[in-house]
Coordinates of C-alpha atoms in Angstrom, one line a residue:
Chain A
N748 CA 34.0 -33.9 11.7
A749 CA 31.7 -33.7 8.6
G750 CA 32.0 -30.0 7.8
V751 CA 29.4 -29.2 5.1
T752 CA 27.1 -32.0 4.0
Q753 CA 24.9 -31.7 0.9
T754 CA 22.2 -34.1 -0.3
P755 CA 21.6 -35.5 -2.8
K756 CA 24.9 -35.9 -4.7
F757 CA 23.1 -36.5 -8.0
Q758 CA 19.6 -35.8 -9.3
V759 CA 17.8 -35.9 -12.6
L760 CA 14.6 -34.0 -12.9
K761 CA 12.0 -33.5 -15.6
T762 CA 11.2 -30.0 -16.7
G763 CA 8.5 -28.6 -14.4
Q764 CA 9.3 -30.8 -11.4
S765 CA 10.3 -29.4 -8.1
M766 CA 13.0 -30.4 -5.6
T767 CA 14.8 -29.2 -2.5
L768 CA 18.6 -29.4 -2.1
Q769 CA 19.6 -29.9 1.5
C770 CA 22.7 -28.5 3.2
A771 CA 23.9 -28.8 6.8
Q772 CA 27.1 -27.6 8.5
D773 CA 28.5 -28.5 11.9
M774 CA 31.1 -25.8 12.3
N775 CA 28.8 -23.3 14.1
H776 CA 29.1 -20.8 11.2
N777 CA 26.7 -17.9 10.9
S778 CA 26.9 -17.3 7.1
M779 CA 25.8 -19.9 4.5
Y780 CA 25.7 -19.7 0.7
W781 CA 24.3 -21.4 -2.3
Y782 CA 26.3 -21.3 -5.6
R783 CA 25.9 -22.8 -9.0
Q784 CA 28.8 -23.8 -11.2
D785 CA 28.4 -24.3 -14.9
P786 CA 31.0 -26.3 -16.9
G787 CA 34.4 -24.7 -16.9
M788 CA 33.2 -21.7 -15.1
G789 CA 33.5 -20.0 -11.7
L790 CA 30.9 -20.0 -9.0
R791 CA 27.8 -17.7 -9.2
L792 CA 26.0 -16.8 -6.0
I793 CA 22.3 -17.7 -5.9
Y794 CA 21.3 -16.8 -2.4
Y795 CA 23.1 -16.3 0.9
S796 CA 22.1 -16.1 4.6
A797 CA 24.1 -14.0 7.0
S798 CA 22.5 -15.6 10.0
E799 CA 19.6 -17.7 11.1
G800 CA 16.3 -16.1 9.9
T801 CA 17.8 -13.9 7.2
T802 CA 18.3 -14.5 3.5
D803 CA 19.4 -12.3 0.6
K804 CA 19.5 -12.6 -3.2
G805 CA 22.8 -13.1 -4.9
E806 CA 23.8 -12.7 -8.5
V807 CA 21.4 -15.3 -10.1
P808 CA 18.3 -15.8 -7.8
N809 CA 15.6 -16.2 -10.4
G810 CA 13.9 -19.6 -10.3
Y811 CA 15.1 -20.5 -6.8
N812 CA 14.0 -20.1 -3.2
V813 CA 15.8 -20.7 0.1
S814 CA 15.1 -21.4 3.7
R815 CA 17.5 -21.0 6.6
L816 CA 15.8 -23.5 8.9
N817 CA 18.2 -23.0 11.8
K818 CA 21.8 -22.2 12.2
R819 CA 23.0 -25.5 10.8
E820 CA 20.7 -25.9 7.8
F821 CA 20.2 -23.9 4.6
S822 CA 18.0 -25.4 1.8
L823 CA 17.6 -24.5 -1.8
R824 CA 14.3 -25.1 -3.6
L825 CA 13.6 -25.3 -7.3
E826 CA 9.8 -24.8 -7.7
S827 CA 9.6 -25.6 -11.4
A828 CA 12.8 -26.9 -12.8
A829 CA 14.0 -25.8 -16.2
P830 CA 16.9 -27.1 -18.4
S831 CA 18.8 -23.9 -17.8
Q832 CA 19.1 -24.9 -14.2
T833 CA 21.2 -27.9 -15.1
S834 CA 24.4 -27.3 -13.1
V835 CA 26.5 -28.3 -10.1
Y836 CA 25.2 -26.7 -6.9
F837 CA 27.5 -26.0 -4.0
C838 CA 26.6 -25.1 -0.5
A839 CA 29.2 -23.2 1.6
S840 CA 29.5 -21.9 5.1
R841 CA 31.7 -19.2 6.5
R842 CA 32.5 -17.7 9.9
Q843 CA 31.6 -14.0 10.1
G844 CA 34.6 -11.8 9.7
S845 CA 35.6 -10.4 6.3
D846 CA 38.9 -12.2 6.3
K847 CA 37.4 -15.7 6.7
G848 CA 37.3 -18.2 3.9
A849 CA 34.5 -20.5 3.0
F850 CA 34.1 -24.3 3.5
F851 CA 32.3 -26.2 0.8
G852 CA 30.2 -29.3 0.5
Q853 CA 30.8 -31.9 -2.2
G854 CA 28.2 -30.5 -4.5
T855 CA 25.0 -31.7 -6.1
R856 CA 25.0 -32.5 -9.8
L857 CA 21.6 -31.7 -11.2
T858 CA 20.3 -32.5 -14.7
V859 CA 17.0 -31.2 -15.9
V860 CA 15.7 -32.9 -19.0
Chain B
T1017 CA 27.4 -9.7 -14.3
Q1018 CA 30.5 -11.2 -12.8
L1019 CA 32.2 -8.6 -10.6
L1020 CA 35.5 -10.5 -10.3
E1021 CA 37.2 -11.2 -13.6
Q1022 CA 40.1 -13.6 -13.8
S1023 CA 42.6 -14.0 -16.6
P1024 CA 43.6 -16.0 -18.4
Q1025 CA 40.6 -18.3 -18.5
F1026 CA 42.7 -21.3 -19.6
L1027 CA 46.4 -22.0 -19.3
S1028 CA 48.3 -25.0 -20.5
I1029 CA 52.0 -25.0 -19.7
Q1030 CA 55.0 -27.4 -19.4
E1031 CA 56.3 -28.6 -16.1
G1032 CA 58.9 -26.2 -14.7
E1033 CA 57.4 -23.1 -16.3
N1034 CA 56.3 -20.1 -14.3
L1035 CA 52.8 -18.5 -14.6
T1036 CA 50.7 -15.7 -13.2
V1037 CA 46.9 -15.6 -12.8
Y1038 CA 45.1 -12.3 -12.3
C1039 CA 41.9 -11.4 -10.5
N1040 CA 40.5 -7.9 -11.2
S1041 CA 37.5 -5.9 -10.0
S1042 CA 36.2 -2.4 -10.0
S1043 CA 35.0 -2.9 -6.4
V1044 CA 37.1 -2.5 -3.3
F1045 CA 37.2 -5.7 -1.1
S1046 CA 38.0 -6.0 2.6
S1047 CA 39.7 -9.3 1.8
L1048 CA 40.3 -11.6 -1.0
Q1049 CA 40.8 -15.4 -1.0
W1050 CA 42.2 -17.8 -3.5
Y1051 CA 40.9 -21.4 -3.8
R1052 CA 41.8 -24.4 -5.9
Q1053 CA 39.2 -26.9 -7.1
E1054 CA 39.8 -30.5 -8.3
P1055 CA 37.2 -32.2 -10.5
G1056 CA 34.2 -33.5 -8.6
E1057 CA 35.1 -31.6 -5.4
G1058 CA 34.3 -28.3 -3.8
P1059 CA 36.8 -25.5 -3.8
V1060 CA 39.5 -25.6 -1.1
L1061 CA 40.9 -22.4 0.5
L1062 CA 44.6 -21.7 -0.3
V1063 CA 45.1 -18.2 1.2
T1064 CA 43.5 -15.0 2.4
V1065 CA 45.0 -11.5 1.8
V1066 CA 43.6 -8.6 3.7
T1067 CA 46.0 -5.6 3.6
G1068 CA 46.6 -3.6 0.4
G1069 CA 50.0 -4.5 -1.0
E1070 CA 50.2 -7.7 1.1
V1071 CA 52.2 -10.6 -0.3
K1072 CA 51.9 -14.1 1.0
K1073 CA 53.8 -17.2 0.0
L1074 CA 52.7 -20.8 0.1
K1075 CA 55.6 -23.0 -1.0
R1076 CA 55.9 -22.2 -4.8
L1077 CA 52.7 -20.1 -4.9
T1078 CA 52.9 -16.3 -4.3
F1079 CA 49.8 -14.2 -3.7
Q1080 CA 49.6 -10.5 -3.9
F1081 CA 46.8 -8.1 -3.0
G1082 CA 46.7 -4.8 -5.0
D1083 CA 47.4 -1.6 -3.2
A1084 CA 43.9 -0.4 -3.8
R1085 CA 42.4 -3.8 -2.7
K1086 CA 40.6 -4.1 -6.1
D1087 CA 42.8 -6.8 -7.6
S1088 CA 45.1 -9.7 -6.8
S1089 CA 47.5 -12.1 -8.5
L1090 CA 48.7 -15.6 -8.0
H1091 CA 52.2 -16.5 -9.3
I1092 CA 53.3 -20.2 -9.5
T1093 CA 57.0 -20.8 -9.8
A1094 CA 58.3 -24.0 -11.5
A1095 CA 54.8 -25.5 -12.0
Q1096 CA 54.2 -29.2 -11.4
P1097 CA 51.5 -31.5 -12.8
G1098 CA 50.1 -31.6 -9.2
D1099 CA 49.3 -27.9 -9.6
T1100 CA 46.7 -28.7 -12.3
G1101 CA 43.2 -27.6 -11.4
L1102 CA 40.7 -24.7 -11.4
Y1103 CA 41.9 -21.6 -9.5
L1104 CA 39.3 -19.2 -8.1
C1105 CA 39.5 -15.9 -6.4
A1106 CA 36.8 -14.7 -4.1
G1107 CA 36.0 -11.4 -2.5
A1108 CA 34.4 -10.2 0.7
W1109 CA 33.1 -6.6 0.9
T1110 CA 33.6 -4.3 3.8
S1111 CA 31.0 -4.3 6.6
G1112 CA 27.3 -4.0 5.8
T1113 CA 26.9 -7.2 3.7
Y1114 CA 27.9 -10.8 4.0
K1115 CA 27.8 -11.3 0.3
Y1116 CA 30.7 -13.4 -1.0
I1117 CA 31.4 -13.7 -4.7
F1118 CA 33.8 -15.7 -6.8
G1119 CA 35.7 -14.9 -9.9
T1120 CA 35.3 -16.5 -13.3
G1121 CA 38.1 -19.0 -12.7
T1122 CA 41.4 -20.0 -14.4
R1123 CA 41.8 -23.6 -15.5
L1124 CA 45.4 -24.6 -15.3
K1125 CA 46.9 -27.7 -16.9
V1126 CA 50.5 -28.5 -16.3
L1127 CA 52.0 -31.1 -18.7
A1128 CA 54.7 -33.5 -17.6

């Protein structure tokens, strides 16, 4: 019963490099989300996906792209990493229904040097 | 722009004291959730409030949803060191969008 699984857990990139953060959930949830969390702060929404095949921008989408590969998987891509993208990234999934809470992965700690 | 503002941002209190954390918005939400996050972990859901004016209790924690469904509060009675953590509120809008946003967070430290 894994819940939400994120890979990798840690990553160091050089400015300008690209990478993809992977996320998979096994709870059959329709909605999936990517957030970033900067030190001591709340979570800011990057992108979300209401269902397979759909994606929408959140509060801070610039510099990121996403793919909802299937119902289980939702990936986040940094095409050209910048130091401002140093953060902890969380993937979450949520059952549809406005009163439902979200389940989170363990996070990916990304440093861009 | 963060649509959900929490206050205070930081709180350091002695064991046994009471405290209240606030979550405010200009938007109307269909529901609001509260989470607690430990260092190195993802947030964990504590409670969901759905109806305006609703009050829910979870042991020493009391959660209230504002009558207009724009704000919420979390009250902790007789805080314990185990309550230390980052408390986050999160809001879901009414139908039409599955956007789900989080508040700015309140970092609580309870000293023994």
